[in-house]
Coordinates of C-alpha atoms in Angstrom, one line a residue:
M1378 CA 29.4 56.7 59.5
V1379 CA 25.8 57.7 59.7
R1380 CA 24.9 55.0 57.3
M1381 CA 26.6 52.3 59.7
Q1382 CA 25.0 54.0 62.8
W1383 CA 21.6 53.7 61.3
R1384 CA 22.3 50.2 60.0
M1385 CA 21.3 51.2 56.6
P1386 CA 21.8 48.5 53.8
S1387 CA 24.5 49.0 51.5
G1388 CA 23.7 50.3 48.0
P1389 CA 21.4 53.1 46.9
V1390 CA 19.4 55.0 49.6
R1391 CA 15.7 54.3 49.4
D1392 CA 13.1 56.4 51.2
L1393 CA 15.8 58.9 52.2
V1394 CA 12.9 60.9 54.0
G1395 CA 11.9 57.8 56.0
W1396 CA 15.3 57.3 57.3
L1397 CA 15.7 60.9 58.3
E1398 CA 12.4 60.9 60.1
S1399 CA 13.1 57.4 61.9
A1400 CA 16.0 59.2 63.4
G1401 CA 14.0 62.1 64.7
C1402 CA 14.4 64.5 61.9
V1403 CA 11.4 66.6 61.1
V1404 CA 11.2 67.1 57.4
I1405 CA 9.1 70.1 56.2
V1406 CA 7.9 70.5 52.6
E1407 CA 7.2 74.0 51.3
D1408 CA 7.0 75.9 48.0
F1409 CA 9.8 78.5 48.4
G1410 CA 8.3 80.6 45.6
P1411 CA 10.1 82.4 42.8
M1412 CA 13.4 83.5 43.6
T1413 CA 14.7 87.0 42.9
G1414 CA 18.2 87.9 41.2
G1415 CA 18.5 84.4 39.6
G1416 CA 19.2 82.7 43.1
R1417 CA 17.6 79.4 44.2
V1418 CA 17.4 78.0 47.6
D1419 CA 16.5 74.1 47.7
G1420 CA 16.6 73.6 51.5
L1421 CA 17.5 75.0 55.0
S1422 CA 18.2 73.2 58.3
Q1423 CA 18.5 73.9 61.9
W1424 CA 18.2 72.5 65.5
A1425 CA 15.0 73.4 67.2
S1426 CA 16.0 72.6 70.6
D1427 CA 16.9 68.9 70.5
T1428 CA 15.1 68.2 67.1
P1429 CA 16.9 68.5 64.0
V1430 CA 14.6 70.2 61.2
V1431 CA 14.9 70.2 57.5
L1432 CA 12.9 72.5 55.2
V1433 CA 12.9 71.6 51.4
N1434 CA 11.8 73.3 48.3
N1435 CA 9.1 71.1 46.5
R1436 CA 9.8 73.0 43.4
A1437 CA 12.9 70.8 42.9
P1438 CA 12.8 67.6 41.2
T1439 CA 13.1 64.3 43.2
D1440 CA 16.9 63.7 42.4
R1441 CA 17.9 67.3 43.4
L1442 CA 15.6 67.1 46.5
R1443 CA 17.4 63.9 47.6
L1444 CA 20.8 65.6 47.3
T1445 CA 19.4 68.6 49.3
L1446 CA 18.2 66.4 52.0
A1447 CA 21.5 64.6 52.1
H1448 CA 23.3 68.0 52.0
E1449 CA 21.2 69.3 55.0
L1450 CA 21.8 66.1 57.0
G1451 CA 25.5 67.0 56.5
H1452 CA 24.9 70.3 58.2
I1453 CA 22.9 68.7 60.9
C1454 CA 25.6 66.2 61.8
M1455 CA 28.7 68.2 61.3
H1456 CA 27.8 72.0 61.6
S1457 CA 26.2 72.4 65.2
A1458 CA 29.5 74.2 65.8
Q1459 CA 32.0 75.7 63.4
L1460 CA 34.7 73.1 62.6
G1461 CA 37.1 75.2 60.5
G1462 CA 36.6 74.1 57.0
D1463 CA 33.9 75.3 54.5
P1464 CA 30.6 74.1 55.7
E1465 CA 29.0 74.0 52.2
D1466 CA 31.9 72.0 50.6
E1467 CA 31.9 69.7 53.7
A1468 CA 28.0 69.2 53.3
N1469 CA 28.4 68.5 49.6
D1470 CA 31.1 65.8 50.2
F1471 CA 29.0 64.3 52.9
A1472 CA 26.0 64.2 50.6
A1473 CA 28.0 62.6 47.8
E1474 CA 29.4 59.9 50.1
F1475 CA 26.1 59.1 51.8
L1476 CA 24.2 58.7 48.6
M1477 CA 26.8 57.4 46.5
P1478 CA 29.5 55.5 48.8
A1479 CA 32.9 55.6 47.1
D1480 CA 33.7 51.9 47.7
L1481 CA 30.5 50.9 46.2
I1482 CA 29.9 53.2 43.2
R1483 CA 33.6 53.6 42.1
P1484 CA 33.4 50.5 40.0
E1485 CA 30.3 51.6 38.2
L1486 CA 31.9 55.1 37.2
H1487 CA 34.4 54.0 34.5
D1488 CA 33.5 54.3 30.8
L1489 CA 30.6 56.6 31.2
S1490 CA 28.1 57.3 28.4
I1491 CA 24.9 59.2 28.4
G1492 CA 23.1 55.7 28.2
K1493 CA 25.1 54.7 31.3
L1494 CA 24.4 57.8 33.3
H1495 CA 20.5 57.2 32.7
R1496 CA 20.9 53.6 33.9
L1497 CA 22.7 54.7 37.0
K1498 CA 20.5 57.6 37.7
R1499 CA 17.6 55.2 37.9
Y1500 CA 19.5 53.0 40.2
W1501 CA 21.0 55.5 42.6
G1502 CA 18.3 58.1 42.6
V1503 CA 20.5 60.9 41.9
S1504 CA 21.1 63.3 38.9
M1505 CA 23.3 62.7 36.1
Q1506 CA 25.2 65.7 37.0
S1507 CA 25.9 64.4 40.5
L1508 CA 27.3 61.1 39.0
I1509 CA 29.5 63.1 36.6
E1510 CA 30.9 65.1 39.7
R1511 CA 31.2 62.0 41.7
A1512 CA 33.3 60.2 38.9
Y1513 CA 35.5 63.2 38.5
R1514 CA 36.3 63.6 42.1
L1515 CA 37.0 59.7 42.4
G1516 CA 39.3 59.8 39.4
T1517 CA 37.4 57.7 36.9
L1518 CA 36.4 60.6 34.7
S1519 CA 38.9 63.1 33.2
A1520 CA 38.5 66.8 33.2
G1521 CA 38.2 66.8 29.3
R1522 CA 35.4 64.0 29.4
R1523 CA 33.5 66.0 32.3
T1524 CA 33.7 69.2 30.2
G1525 CA 32.3 67.3 27.1
F1526 CA 29.4 65.9 29.1
Y1527 CA 28.5 69.4 30.3
K1528 CA 28.6 70.7 26.8
T1529 CA 26.3 68.1 25.8
F1530 CA 24.0 68.7 28.7
S1531 CA 23.9 72.4 27.8
A1532 CA 23.1 71.7 24.4
R1533 CA 20.1 69.6 25.2
G1534 CA 18.8 71.9 28.0
W1535 CA 19.6 69.2 30.7
R1536 CA 21.7 71.4 33.0
A1537 CA 18.4 73.0 34.4
S1538 CA 15.9 70.0 33.8
E1539 CA 17.3 66.5 33.5
P1540 CA 15.4 63.6 31.8
L1541 CA 14.2 60.7 33.9
S1542 CA 13.9 62.6 37.2
N1543 CA 9.9 62.1 37.1
E1544 CA 10.7 58.4 36.9
L1545 CA 12.5 58.3 40.3
A1546 CA 10.2 57.3 43.3
P1547 CA 9.1 60.4 45.2
E1548 CA 10.1 60.9 48.6
R1549 CA 7.1 61.8 51.0
A1550 CA 7.4 63.5 54.4
Q1551 CA 5.1 61.9 56.9
L1552 CA 6.3 62.7 60.4
A1553 CA 5.2 66.4 60.8
E1554 CA 1.8 65.3 59.4
R1555 CA 1.3 62.4 61.8
L1556 CA 2.2 64.6 64.9
G1557 CA -0.3 67.1 63.8
Q1558 CA -3.0 64.4 63.5
V1559 CA -2.2 63.0 66.8
L1560 CA -2.7 66.3 68.4
M1561 CA -5.8 66.9 66.5
E1562 CA -7.3 63.5 67.6
R1563 CA -6.6 64.7 71.0
G1564 CA -8.9 67.5 70.6
L1565 CA -6.7 70.4 69.5
D1566 CA -7.9 72.5 66.3
A1567 CA -5.5 73.5 63.6
S1568 CA -4.7 76.9 65.2
E1569 CA -3.8 75.2 68.4
V1570 CA -1.3 72.9 66.7
A1571 CA 0.2 75.8 64.8
A1572 CA 0.8 77.5 68.0
I1573 CA 2.6 74.4 69.4
A1574 CA 4.4 74.1 66.1
G1575 CA 5.5 77.7 66.4
V1576 CA 3.9 78.8 62.9
A1577 CA 1.6 81.3 62.0
P1578 CA -2.1 79.8 62.3
S1579 CA -3.2 82.1 59.2
R1580 CA -0.9 80.1 56.9
D1581 CA -2.8 78.5 54.0
H1582 CA -0.6 75.5 53.7
L1583 CA 0.5 74.2 57.2
F1584 CA 3.2 71.4 57.0
F1585 CA 1.3 69.1 59.4
M1586 CA -1.8 69.2 57.2
P1587 CA -2.7 67.5 53.9
R1588 CA -0.3 65.0 52.5
R1589 CA 2.2 66.5 50.1
R1590 CA 4.9 64.7 48.0
L1591 CA 8.5 65.7 47.5
S1592 CA 8.4 66.2 43.8
A1593 CA 8.4 69.0 41.2
V1594 CA 5.3 71.0 40.9

């Protein structure tokens, strides 16, 4: 539904951040730092008055960041009020359909192999593990084959760090930076812009200041 409303072309989503920002969503890139207790947070989202805001962790590779962005978009679209289902499952389903529409990707998810997963990852801009899960849920991959892929991934160290992620075109947030530049061109200094944005002026890395790429660090 969102893709239709935004009049997005069919197929893979290119420049996901650009689509989010064109719809009025502010995307903020931050280093979340090391997590304690083995946990990891890749993204957060909320409404700030009438503006949706997504905060993403720039420590994640591009394919994981794209899935996080689509996941948080699902929360923004569906969870301004509690609907009754599991919000995380609903956001995961939303992200999968948004990035890998069933009617388009299902024919490509038959007879999967490592080589084919590599090709599909490059084309769709999503992780191989996301493709495996999509195939399993769409019924084109058996439970046994799914388990087999994950055993192979574990043996090769791909569960934590997949190959090819650095070949994907990095996503880049620009809206917050542009807003900051406009305000500074009108005579405001960084601390005044920080006050308007509602962030502490003493922070070293303000999201409206130098350009930053959504890619692993």
